[in-house]
Amino acid sequence: LSPKYTVAGVQDGSFEAFHRGTSTTKQYTALCCATLKGEKIVAINIDRILVDGLDSTNVMLNNLGKTETDVIILGGVTFGGFNVVDVEYVYNRTGIPVIVYSGYYPDMEATKNALCKHFSDWKIRWRRYEILGEIHEFESGFPHTIFFEFFGCSKEFAEKILMEQSITCRIPEAVRVADIIAKEVSSIFQNQGEYSGESLG
Amino acid sequence: LSPKYTVAGVQDGSFEAFHRGTSTTKQYTALCCATLKGEKIVAINIDRILVDGLDSTNVMLNNLGKTETDVIILGGVTFGGFNVVDVEYVYNRTGIPVIVYSGYYPDMEATKNALCKHFSDWKIRWRRYEILGEIHEFESGFPHTIFFEFFGCSKEFAEKILMEQSITCRIPEAVRVADIIAKEVSSIFQNQGEYSGESLG
């Protein structure tokens, strides 16, 4: 069965968690959009986002604008710590449905507590979680249930996409590839003392 | 027909050609090894190489050591200008056959002239071209003939690999993907005034 849909998977790089909030130094990590049709790479776009910043929505929109895609799958609604994506805004701007993937059942209570504790603008961030509504379960055929939310499409469409993207493992193929690339790019620049820190700001 | 071979494609990023040789500043670009089985991404490894340096062989070996692969396809025998790969050394160290892909018939006379003119160590570099021997033609089924050299395998094996890798276009799939990623990574850091220049040396 050949794949019907072009899918943009989005995932972030790693960063040094122990530096978070301990200084005034800005820390960045990579955000990778991997656009695939089935297993085939259509495009790769990489940019950086601010750890715990609020720029992931615009960075993603800027990257996605370069390639046509039928649907976006986020590897979580937040990247680079609590840099939460405004999924409603993404859909309103692009008309492209958004699926938020998770490998575990998200603990929304713990998330809200962490936001309230660490961010004076927690209401802006929390609203971006709330807008996603109910968390759904999905069986991909690979071991372990996955969880998803969606915006701008039906539940049936989201499930069809998740099934078509279950190729290598339960992680949607486009998210799996975006993750490999984002982690590789971010690790290079962390090892070289680059890509994080004020000097790039 | 499902793909049998795991293939590491290698390609370089872009760099500012007009800076070459005009200053004592070192310039770097990305070298990407994309390991694929058919269209499926198995691994992505990225590192940097010195433009017109001699480190591409070791950078590649270091990247390749992280992933098992049946064969290597280089998107040319030289990366980052005249940073020529020592294919014989790669094969002797790894036992993995190497195919050198080209989209055009290489002009060896012009290459030798450029090496002699610009590099006091031109004999070391030229030897790495010579070791590859004859240039062969191959029809992938897509428009335009491709050209290849090989080391450590038979011509028949090289042709079998090139045919299996002719998926999207005449460019071997692993080289096509390595190219997309290397160009994207290098362009980000050029735009930010990073990833090239002495400060990273």
mmCIF file of C-alpha atoms in Angstrom:
data_model
loop_
_atom_site.group_PDB
_atom_site.id
_atom_site.type_symbol
_atom_site.label_atom_id
_atom_site.label_comp_id
_atom_site.label_asym_id
_atom_site.label_seq_id
_atom_site.Cartn_x
_atom_site.Cartn_y
_atom_site.Cartn_z
ATOM 1 C CA LEU A 1 0.000 0.000 0.000
ATOM 2 C CA SER A 2 1.765 3.170 -1.047
ATOM 3 C CA PRO A 3 1.561 6.207 1.237
ATOM 4 C CA LYS A 4 -1.001 8.894 0.365
ATOM 5 C CA TYR A 5 -0.050 11.723 2.674
ATOM 6 C CA THR A 6 2.871 14.128 2.958
ATOM 7 C CA VAL A 7 3.550 14.574 6.659
ATOM 8 C CA ALA A 8 5.717 17.113 8.482
ATOM 9 C CA GLY A 9 7.095 15.675 11.728
ATOM 10 C CA VAL A 10 8.481 18.125 14.267
ATOM 11 C CA GLN A 11 10.883 17.369 17.091
ATOM 12 C CA ASP A 12 13.444 19.243 19.178
ATOM 13 C CA GLY A 13 17.108 18.679 19.996
ATOM 14 C CA SER A 14 18.608 18.110 23.398
ATOM 15 C CA PHE A 15 19.834 20.837 25.740
ATOM 16 C CA GLU A 16 21.565 21.085 29.079
ATOM 17 C CA ALA A 17 18.712 20.871 31.540
ATOM 18 C CA PHE A 18 20.888 21.751 34.526
ATOM 19 C CA HIS A 19 21.576 25.167 33.026
ATOM 20 C CA ARG A 20 17.875 26.034 32.930
ATOM 21 C CA GLY A 21 16.955 29.001 35.046
ATOM 22 C CA THR A 22 20.342 29.052 36.783
ATOM 23 C CA SER A 23 21.694 32.032 34.897
ATOM 24 C CA THR A 24 20.644 34.824 32.588
ATOM 25 C CA THR A 25 22.359 33.075 29.670
ATOM 26 C CA LYS A 26 20.031 32.169 26.842
ATOM 27 C CA GLN A 27 20.186 28.567 25.729
ATOM 28 C CA TYR A 28 19.072 27.351 22.316
ATOM 29 C CA THR A 29 18.336 23.972 20.856
ATOM 30 C CA ALA A 30 17.476 22.696 17.378
ATOM 31 C CA LEU A 31 13.939 22.343 16.035
ATOM 32 C CA CYS A 32 13.716 19.993 13.072
ATOM 33 C CA CYS A 33 10.792 19.695 10.642
ATOM 34 C CA ALA A 34 11.160 16.469 8.647
ATOM 35 C CA THR A 35 8.691 16.257 5.762
ATOM 36 C CA LEU A 36 8.126 12.687 4.586
ATOM 37 C CA LYS A 37 5.811 10.763 2.328
ATOM 38 C CA GLY A 38 5.792 7.320 3.899
ATOM 39 C CA GLU A 39 9.495 6.636 4.520
ATOM 40 C CA LYS A 40 10.721 8.966 1.799
ATOM 41 C CA ILE A 41 12.382 12.226 2.806
ATOM 42 C CA VAL A 42 10.775 15.158 0.976
ATOM 43 C CA ALA A 43 12.430 18.003 2.888
ATOM 44 C CA ILE A 44 14.388 18.739 6.050
ATOM 45 C CA ASN A 45 14.236 22.144 7.717
ATOM 46 C CA ILE A 46 16.199 22.976 10.832
ATOM 47 C CA ASP A 47 16.258 26.116 12.917
ATOM 48 C CA ARG A 48 16.893 26.947 16.527
ATOM 49 C CA ILE A 49 14.486 27.743 19.345
ATOM 50 C CA LEU A 50 15.065 29.310 22.738
ATOM 51 C CA VAL A 51 14.886 26.848 25.641
ATOM 52 C CA ASP A 52 11.776 27.755 27.697
ATOM 53 C CA GLY A 53 11.085 30.600 25.244
ATOM 54 C CA LEU A 54 7.919 31.203 23.229
ATOM 55 C CA ASP A 55 9.298 31.172 19.683
ATOM 56 C CA SER A 56 8.585 27.545 18.678
ATOM 57 C CA THR A 57 5.287 28.451 16.936
ATOM 58 C CA ASN A 58 6.872 31.030 14.648
ATOM 59 C CA VAL A 59 10.041 29.042 14.006
ATOM 60 C CA MET A 60 7.893 26.074 12.983
ATOM 61 C CA LEU A 61 5.634 28.163 10.752
ATOM 62 C CA ASN A 62 8.663 29.673 9.057
ATOM 63 C CA ASN A 63 10.162 26.221 8.440
ATOM 64 C CA LEU A 64 6.903 24.669 7.302
ATOM 65 C CA GLY A 65 6.224 27.472 4.843
ATOM 66 C CA LYS A 66 9.002 26.131 2.637
ATOM 67 C CA THR A 67 7.341 22.776 1.888
ATOM 68 C CA GLU A 68 3.839 21.590 1.006
ATOM 69 C CA THR A 69 2.406 19.166 3.501
ATOM 70 C CA ASP A 70 -0.979 17.558 4.226
ATOM 71 C CA VAL A 71 -0.654 17.308 7.980
ATOM 72 C CA ILE A 72 1.732 18.188 10.821
ATOM 73 C CA ILE A 73 2.625 15.768 13.621
ATOM 74 C CA LEU A 74 4.282 17.343 16.629
ATOM 75 C CA GLY A 75 6.423 15.103 18.852
ATOM 76 C CA GLY A 76 4.712 16.777 21.809
ATOM 77 C CA VAL A 77 3.045 20.175 22.166
ATOM 78 C CA THR A 78 6.109 21.667 23.797
ATOM 79 C CA PHE A 79 9.718 21.817 22.586
ATOM 80 C CA GLY A 80 12.933 23.002 24.233
ATOM 81 C CA GLY A 81 11.482 22.714 27.725
ATOM 82 C CA PHE A 82 8.259 24.757 27.971
ATOM 83 C CA ASN A 83 8.399 26.468 24.567
ATOM 84 C CA VAL A 84 4.753 25.507 23.952
ATOM 85 C CA VAL A 85 3.393 25.538 20.380
ATOM 86 C CA ASP A 86 0.185 27.482 19.715
ATOM 87 C CA VAL A 87 -1.516 24.767 17.662
ATOM 88 C CA GLU A 88 -4.676 26.825 17.109
ATOM 89 C CA TYR A 89 -2.591 29.633 15.589
ATOM 90 C CA VAL A 90 -0.689 27.173 13.380
ATOM 91 C CA TYR A 91 -3.936 25.754 12.035
ATOM 92 C CA ASN A 92 -5.554 29.180 11.542
ATOM 93 C CA ARG A 93 -2.503 30.455 9.668
ATOM 94 C CA THR A 94 -1.911 27.412 7.467
ATOM 95 C CA GLY A 95 -5.151 25.437 7.305
ATOM 96 C CA ILE A 96 -3.043 22.322 7.899
ATOM 97 C CA PRO A 97 -4.355 19.900 10.552
ATOM 98 C CA VAL A 98 -2.061 19.282 13.525
ATOM 99 C CA ILE A 99 -1.672 16.022 15.466
ATOM 100 C CA VAL A 100 0.186 16.012 18.771
ATOM 101 C CA TYR A 101 1.879 12.668 19.458
ATOM 102 C CA SER A 102 2.938 11.340 22.829
ATOM 103 C CA GLY A 103 4.534 8.029 23.764
ATOM 104 C CA TYR A 104 3.038 8.225 27.273
ATOM 105 C CA TYR A 105 -0.143 9.549 28.846
ATOM 106 C CA PRO A 106 0.619 13.212 29.556
ATOM 107 C CA ASP A 107 0.377 14.265 33.211
ATOM 108 C CA MET A 108 -1.486 17.549 32.790
ATOM 109 C CA GLU A 109 -1.663 18.245 36.528
ATOM 110 C CA ALA A 110 2.149 18.083 36.874
ATOM 111 C CA THR A 111 2.544 20.222 33.747
ATOM 112 C CA LYS A 112 0.242 22.926 35.089
ATOM 113 C CA ASN A 113 2.027 22.932 38.444
ATOM 114 C CA ALA A 114 5.438 23.295 36.786
ATOM 115 C CA LEU A 115 4.177 26.123 34.566
ATOM 116 C CA CYS A 116 2.654 28.020 37.518
ATOM 117 C CA LYS A 117 5.836 27.615 39.557
ATOM 118 C CA HIS A 118 8.361 28.701 36.933
ATOM 119 C CA PHE A 119 6.621 31.064 34.500
ATOM 120 C CA SER A 120 4.957 34.379 35.223
ATOM 121 C CA ASP A 121 3.247 34.017 31.812
ATOM 122 C CA TRP A 122 1.988 30.525 32.674
ATOM 123 C CA LYS A 123 -1.571 31.341 31.569
ATOM 124 C CA ILE A 124 -0.431 31.899 27.955
ATOM 125 C CA ARG A 125 1.390 28.567 27.964
ATOM 126 C CA TRP A 126 -1.301 26.604 29.768
ATOM 127 C CA ARG A 127 -3.974 27.856 27.336
ATOM 128 C CA ARG A 128 -1.990 26.138 24.529
ATOM 129 C CA TYR A 129 -2.349 22.807 26.305
ATOM 130 C CA GLU A 130 -6.039 23.345 27.107
ATOM 131 C CA ILE A 131 -7.003 24.127 23.515
ATOM 132 C CA LEU A 132 -6.035 20.578 22.511
ATOM 133 C CA GLY A 133 -8.894 19.052 24.485
ATOM 134 C CA GLU A 134 -9.207 15.351 25.086
ATOM 135 C CA ILE A 135 -6.248 12.927 24.961
ATOM 136 C CA HIS A 136 -6.944 9.888 22.774
ATOM 137 C CA GLU A 137 -5.368 6.443 22.689
ATOM 138 C CA PHE A 138 -4.192 4.685 19.557
ATOM 139 C CA GLU A 139 -2.903 1.198 18.842
ATOM 140 C CA SER A 140 -0.383 1.340 15.987
ATOM 141 C CA GLY A 141 0.183 -2.394 15.699
ATOM 142 C CA PHE A 142 3.605 -2.008 17.339
ATOM 143 C CA PRO A 143 4.037 -2.664 21.072
ATOM 144 C CA HIS A 144 2.705 -0.036 23.523
ATOM 145 C CA THR A 145 -0.270 2.293 23.177
ATOM 146 C CA ILE A 146 0.354 5.803 21.887
ATOM 147 C CA PHE A 147 -1.540 8.968 22.789
ATOM 148 C CA PHE A 148 -2.604 11.875 20.630
ATOM 149 C CA GLU A 149 -4.524 15.103 20.421
ATOM 150 C CA PHE A 150 -5.558 16.831 17.203
ATOM 151 C CA PHE A 151 -6.699 20.177 15.860
ATOM 152 C CA GLY A 152 -8.280 21.032 12.512
ATOM 153 C CA CYS A 153 -9.331 17.528 11.482
ATOM 154 C CA SER A 154 -11.525 14.619 12.517
ATOM 155 C CA LYS A 155 -10.391 11.915 14.916
ATOM 156 C CA GLU A 156 -10.727 9.434 12.038
ATOM 157 C CA PHE A 157 -8.338 11.449 9.847
ATOM 158 C CA ALA A 158 -5.810 11.684 12.686
ATOM 159 C CA GLU A 159 -6.012 7.911 13.186
ATOM 160 C CA LYS A 160 -5.574 7.256 9.466
ATOM 161 C CA ILE A 161 -2.430 9.412 9.462
ATOM 162 C CA LEU A 162 -1.023 7.766 12.591
ATOM 163 C CA MET A 163 -1.619 4.330 11.056
ATOM 164 C CA GLU A 164 0.082 5.265 7.763
ATOM 165 C CA GLN A 165 3.022 6.678 9.750
ATOM 166 C CA SER A 166 3.453 3.517 11.871
ATOM 167 C CA ILE A 167 6.254 2.138 9.724
ATOM 168 C CA THR A 168 9.363 1.496 11.809
ATOM 169 C CA CYS A 169 7.898 1.574 15.305
ATOM 170 C CA ARG A 170 4.994 3.192 17.157
ATOM 171 C CA ILE A 171 6.585 6.644 16.761
ATOM 172 C CA PRO A 172 5.179 8.329 13.626
ATOM 173 C CA GLU A 173 7.912 7.978 10.968
ATOM 174 C CA ALA A 174 8.209 11.747 10.338
ATOM 175 C CA VAL A 175 8.625 12.415 14.079
ATOM 176 C CA ARG A 176 11.171 9.577 14.373
ATOM 177 C CA VAL A 177 13.297 11.119 11.593
ATOM 178 C CA ALA A 178 12.927 14.701 12.910
ATOM 179 C CA ASP A 179 14.084 13.423 16.311
ATOM 180 C CA ILE A 180 17.217 11.706 14.933
ATOM 181 C CA ILE A 181 18.259 14.832 13.045
ATOM 182 C CA ALA A 182 17.412 17.350 15.791
ATOM 183 C CA LYS A 183 19.322 15.361 18.423
ATOM 184 C CA GLU A 184 22.356 14.986 16.114
ATOM 185 C CA VAL A 185 22.452 18.683 15.209
ATOM 186 C CA SER A 186 22.032 19.883 18.783
ATOM 187 C CA SER A 187 24.657 17.485 20.138
ATOM 188 C CA ILE A 188 27.308 18.691 17.697
ATOM 189 C CA PHE A 189 26.943 22.257 18.803
ATOM 190 C CA GLN A 190 26.732 21.449 22.472
ATOM 191 C CA ASN A 191 29.980 19.465 22.181
ATOM 192 C CA GLN A 192 31.661 22.438 20.564
ATOM 193 C CA GLY A 193 30.290 24.897 23.101
ATOM 194 C CA GLU A 194 28.309 26.428 20.283
ATOM 195 C CA TYR A 195 24.619 26.734 19.504
ATOM 196 C CA SER A 196 23.814 27.514 23.092
ATOM 197 C CA GLY A 197 24.685 30.568 25.081
ATOM 198 C CA GLU A 198 24.383 34.307 24.733
ATOM 199 C CA SER A 199 26.891 34.730 21.922
ATOM 200 C CA LEU A 200 24.374 33.407 19.401
ATOM 201 C CA GLY A 201 21.500 35.487 20.844
ATOM 202 C CA LEU B 1 11.027 -5.687 -4.056
ATOM 203 C CA SER B 2 12.243 -4.793 -0.595
ATOM 204 C CA PRO B 3 15.734 -3.323 -0.221
ATOM 205 C CA LYS B 4 18.525 -5.698 0.859
ATOM 206 C CA TYR B 5 21.383 -3.333 1.608
ATOM 207 C CA THR B 6 22.109 -0.732 4.268
ATOM 208 C CA VAL B 7 23.866 2.137 2.532
ATOM 209 C CA ALA B 8 25.728 5.125 3.971
ATOM 210 C CA GLY B 9 25.512 8.134 1.662
ATOM 211 C CA VAL B 10 27.980 10.947 2.240
ATOM 212 C CA GLN B 11 27.650 14.538 1.075
ATOM 213 C CA ASP B 12 28.959 17.948 2.121
ATOM 214 C CA GLY B 13 27.309 21.267 2.939
ATOM 215 C CA SER B 14 27.786 24.523 1.123
ATOM 216 C CA PHE B 15 30.453 27.113 1.911
ATOM 217 C CA GLU B 16 31.417 30.564 0.779
ATOM 218 C CA ALA B 17 33.616 29.864 -2.219
ATOM 219 C CA PHE B 18 34.730 33.465 -2.540
ATOM 220 C CA HIS B 19 36.407 33.270 0.854
ATOM 221 C CA ARG B 20 38.631 30.399 -0.239
ATOM 222 C CA GLY B 21 42.307 31.183 -0.113
ATOM 223 C CA THR B 22 41.702 34.893 0.352
ATOM 224 C CA SER B 23 42.547 34.957 4.025
ATOM 225 C CA THR B 24 44.118 32.895 6.789
ATOM 226 C CA THR B 25 40.679 32.294 8.306
ATOM 227 C CA LYS B 26 39.672 28.641 8.431
ATOM 228 C CA GLN B 27 36.304 27.853 6.939
ATOM 229 C CA TYR B 28 34.273 24.781 7.827
ATOM 230 C CA THR B 29 31.295 23.088 6.279
ATOM 231 C CA ALA B 30 29.067 20.164 7.272
ATOM 232 C CA LEU B 31 29.718 16.561 6.267
ATOM 233 C CA CYS B 32 26.618 14.380 6.560
ATOM 234 C CA CYS B 33 26.541 10.570 6.560
ATOM 235 C CA ALA B 34 22.962 9.413 5.966
ATOM 236 C CA THR B 35 22.542 5.677 6.514
ATOM 237 C CA LEU B 36 19.467 4.272 4.762
ATOM 238 C CA LYS B 37 17.935 0.944 3.919
ATOM 239 C CA GLY B 38 15.995 1.704 0.764
ATOM 240 C CA GLU B 39 14.147 4.930 1.635
ATOM 241 C CA LYS B 40 14.175 4.316 5.371
ATOM 242 C CA ILE B 41 16.460 6.431 7.535
ATOM 243 C CA VAL B 42 18.583 4.222 9.794
ATOM 244 C CA ALA B 43 20.955 6.884 11.145
ATOM 245 C CA ILE B 44 22.140 10.433 10.503
ATOM 246 C CA ASN B 45 25.606 11.563 11.523
ATOM 247 C CA ILE B 46 26.835 15.086 10.985
ATOM 248 C CA ASP B 47 30.209 16.632 11.669
ATOM 249 C CA ARG B 48 32.243 19.442 10.212
ATOM 250 C CA ILE B 49 35.194 19.392 7.838
ATOM 251 C CA LEU B 50 37.710 22.053 6.949
ATOM 252 C CA VAL B 51 37.210 23.583 3.497
ATOM 253 C CA ASP B 52 40.199 22.524 1.348
ATOM 254 C CA GLY B 53 41.576 20.627 4.363
ATOM 255 C CA LEU B 54 42.496 16.937 4.553
ATOM 256 C CA ASP B 55 40.244 15.780 7.400
ATOM 257 C CA SER B 56 37.281 14.377 5.431
ATOM 258 C CA THR B 57 38.600 10.775 5.583
ATOM 259 C CA ASN B 58 38.880 10.721 9.371
ATOM 260 C CA VAL B 59 35.664 12.676 9.973
ATOM 261 C CA MET B 60 33.828 10.197 7.766
ATOM 262 C CA LEU B 61 35.386 7.161 9.451
ATOM 263 C CA ASN B 62 34.480 8.541 12.850
ATOM 264 C CA ASN B 63 30.865 9.099 11.763
ATOM 265 C CA LEU B 64 30.547 5.765 10.020
ATOM 266 C CA GLY B 65 31.895 3.870 13.004
ATOM 267 C CA LYS B 66 28.637 4.570 14.827
ATOM 268 C CA THR B 67 26.408 2.591 12.432
ATOM 269 C CA GLU B 68 26.606 -0.760 10.634
ATOM 270 C CA THR B 69 26.467 -0.441 6.884
ATOM 271 C CA ASP B 70 27.013 -2.720 3.866
ATOM 272 C CA VAL B 71 28.416 -0.130 1.493
ATOM 273 C CA ILE B 72 29.366 3.552 1.354
ATOM 274 C CA ILE B 73 28.380 5.850 -1.515
ATOM 275 C CA LEU B 74 30.270 9.126 -1.662
ATOM 276 C CA GLY B 75 28.634 12.033 -3.485
ATOM 277 C CA GLY B 76 32.030 12.667 -5.073
ATOM 278 C CA VAL B 77 35.550 11.805 -3.930
ATOM 279 C CA THR B 78 36.145 15.313 -2.622
ATOM 280 C CA PHE B 79 34.140 17.345 -0.105
ATOM 281 C CA GLY B 80 34.427 20.946 1.070
ATOM 282 C CA GLY B 81 36.432 21.993 -1.966
ATOM 283 C CA PHE B 82 39.513 19.771 -2.325
ATOM 284 C CA ASN B 83 39.230 17.864 0.957
ATOM 285 C CA VAL B 84 39.769 14.582 -0.918
ATOM 286 C CA VAL B 85 38.738 11.286 0.720
ATOM 287 C CA ASP B 86 41.331 8.499 0.894
ATOM 288 C CA VAL B 87 39.012 5.720 -0.313
ATOM 289 C CA GLU B 88 41.728 3.048 -0.115
ATOM 290 C CA TYR B 89 42.316 3.884 3.548
ATOM 291 C CA VAL B 90 38.564 3.837 4.273
ATOM 292 C CA TYR B 91 38.254 0.371 2.748
ATOM 293 C CA ASN B 92 41.373 -0.971 4.460
ATOM 294 C CA ARG B 93 40.188 0.289 7.843
ATOM 295 C CA THR B 94 36.550 -0.810 7.587
ATOM 296 C CA GLY B 95 36.359 -3.560 4.977
ATOM 297 C CA ILE B 96 33.294 -1.736 3.602
ATOM 298 C CA PRO B 97 33.197 -1.238 -0.193
ATOM 299 C CA VAL B 98 33.095 2.361 -1.402
ATOM 300 C CA ILE B 99 31.297 3.691 -4.488
ATOM 301 C CA VAL B 100 32.003 7.205 -5.721
ATOM 302 C CA TYR B 101 28.983 8.727 -7.476
ATOM 303 C CA SER B 102 29.052 11.589 -9.952
ATOM 304 C CA GLY B 103 26.222 13.206 -11.877
ATOM 305 C CA TYR B 104 28.629 14.256 -14.649
ATOM 306 C CA TYR B 105 31.752 12.870 -16.279
ATOM 307 C CA PRO B 106 34.598 14.120 -14.070
ATOM 308 C CA ASP B 107 37.198 16.299 -15.825
ATOM 309 C CA MET B 108 40.355 14.788 -14.349
ATOM 310 C CA GLU B 109 42.683 17.037 -16.327
ATOM 311 C CA ALA B 110 41.081 20.200 -14.905
ATOM 312 C CA THR B 111 41.127 18.682 -11.417
ATOM 313 C CA LYS B 112 44.843 17.899 -11.628
ATOM 314 C CA ASN B 113 45.622 21.387 -12.907
ATOM 315 C CA ALA B 114 43.672 23.023 -10.069
ATOM 316 C CA LEU B 115 45.391 20.828 -7.482
ATOM 317 C CA CYS B 116 48.874 21.614 -8.856
ATOM 318 C CA LYS B 117 48.133 25.320 -8.932
ATOM 319 C CA HIS B 118 46.667 25.712 -5.426
ATOM 320 C CA PHE B 119 48.142 22.983 -3.219
ATOM 321 C CA SER B 120 51.783 22.344 -2.343
ATOM 322 C CA ASP B 121 50.649 18.856 -1.213
ATOM 323 C CA TRP B 122 48.894 18.226 -4.518
ATOM 324 C CA LYS B 123 50.548 14.794 -4.952
ATOM 325 C CA ILE B 124 48.840 13.452 -1.811
ATOM 326 C CA ARG B 125 45.470 14.672 -3.057
ATOM 327 C CA TRP B 126 45.920 13.577 -6.663
ATOM 328 C CA ARG B 127 46.935 10.068 -5.573
ATOM 329 C CA ARG B 128 43.464 9.727 -3.985
ATOM 330 C CA TYR B 129 41.833 10.372 -7.358
ATOM 331 C CA GLU B 130 44.203 8.030 -9.203
ATOM 332 C CA ILE B 131 43.588 5.064 -6.908
ATOM 333 C CA LEU B 132 39.945 4.978 -8.051
ATOM 334 C CA GLY B 133 40.897 3.897 -11.556
ATOM 335 C CA GLU B 134 38.443 3.821 -14.406
ATOM 336 C CA ILE B 135 35.240 5.882 -14.511
ATOM 337 C CA HIS B 136 32.171 3.787 -15.353
ATOM 338 C CA GLU B 137 28.774 4.761 -16.743
ATOM 339 C CA PHE B 138 25.461 3.582 -15.327
ATOM 340 C CA GLU B 139 21.845 3.920 -16.482
ATOM 341 C CA SER B 140 19.575 4.094 -13.431
ATOM 342 C CA GLY B 141 16.301 4.124 -15.342
ATOM 343 C CA PHE B 142 15.875 7.837 -14.571
ATOM 344 C CA PRO B 143 16.896 10.464 -17.145
ATOM 345 C CA HIS B 144 20.639 11.130 -17.634
ATOM 346 C CA THR B 145 23.569 8.750 -17.315
ATOM 347 C CA ILE B 146 25.431 8.630 -14.022
ATOM 348 C CA PHE B 147 29.123 7.932 -13.472
ATOM 349 C CA PHE B 148 30.851 5.935 -10.762
ATOM 350 C CA GLU B 149 34.093 4.518 -9.481
ATOM 351 C CA PHE B 150 34.386 1.805 -6.849
ATOM 352 C CA PHE B 151 36.868 0.275 -4.419
ATOM 353 C CA GLY B 152 36.676 -3.001 -2.511
ATOM 354 C CA CYS B 153 33.932 -4.665 -4.533
ATOM 355 C CA SER B 154 33.102 -5.895 -8.022
ATOM 356 C CA LYS B 155 31.615 -3.688 -10.712
ATOM 357 C CA GLU B 156 28.515 -5.910 -10.605
ATOM 358 C CA PHE B 157 28.038 -5.304 -6.873
ATOM 359 C CA ALA B 158 28.435 -1.536 -7.364
ATOM 360 C CA GLU B 159 25.821 -1.613 -10.127
ATOM 361 C CA LYS B 160 23.422 -3.661 -7.998
ATOM 362 C CA ILE B 161 23.728 -1.082 -5.202
ATOM 363 C CA LEU B 162 23.279 1.881 -7.574
ATOM 364 C CA MET B 163 20.164 0.243 -9.009
ATOM 365 C CA GLU B 164 18.635 -0.447 -5.585
ATOM 366 C CA GLN B 165 19.381 3.170 -4.593
ATOM 367 C CA SER B 166 17.719 4.632 -7.723
ATOM 368 C CA ILE B 167 14.450 5.383 -5.954
ATOM 369 C CA THR B 168 13.561 9.070 -6.248
ATOM 370 C CA CYS B 169 15.864 10.127 -9.066
ATOM 371 C CA ARG B 170 19.219 9.115 -10.547
ATOM 372 C CA ILE B 171 21.038 10.326 -7.407
ATOM 373 C CA PRO B 172 21.513 7.383 -5.014
ATOM 374 C CA GLU B 173 18.837 7.814 -2.314
ATOM 375 C CA ALA B 174 21.345 7.883 0.583
ATOM 376 C CA VAL B 175 23.396 10.602 -1.160
ATOM 377 C CA ARG B 176 20.225 12.589 -1.958
ATOM 378 C CA VAL B 177 19.229 12.592 1.727
ATOM 379 C CA ALA B 178 22.785 13.342 2.974
ATOM 380 C CA ASP B 179 22.849 16.295 0.577
ATOM 381 C CA ILE B 180 19.527 17.760 1.790
ATOM 382 C CA ILE B 181 20.638 17.588 5.419
ATOM 383 C CA ALA B 182 24.231 18.792 4.881
ATOM 384 C CA LYS B 183 23.045 21.810 2.867
ATOM 385 C CA GLU B 184 20.406 22.702 5.466
ATOM 386 C CA VAL B 185 22.807 22.421 8.405
ATOM 387 C CA SER B 186 25.561 24.417 6.706
ATOM 388 C CA SER B 187 23.188 27.163 5.562
ATOM 389 C CA ILE B 188 21.853 27.772 9.064
ATOM 390 C CA PHE B 189 25.273 28.374 10.455
ATOM 391 C CA GLN B 190 26.423 30.468 7.543
ATOM 392 C CA ASN B 191 23.357 32.679 7.984
ATOM 393 C CA GLN B 192 24.194 33.129 11.629
ATOM 394 C CA GLY B 193 27.837 33.807 10.945
ATOM 395 C CA GLU B 194 28.592 30.571 12.743
ATOM 396 C CA TYR B 195 30.070 27.243 11.714
ATOM 397 C CA SER B 196 32.724 28.941 9.650
ATOM 398 C CA GLY B 197 35.595 31.062 10.764
ATOM 399 C CA GLU B 198 38.534 30.781 13.147
ATOM 400 C CA SER B 199 36.514 30.994 16.353
ATOM 401 C CA LEU B 200 35.344 27.397 15.914
ATOM 402 C CA GLY B 201 38.845 26.102 15.037
#
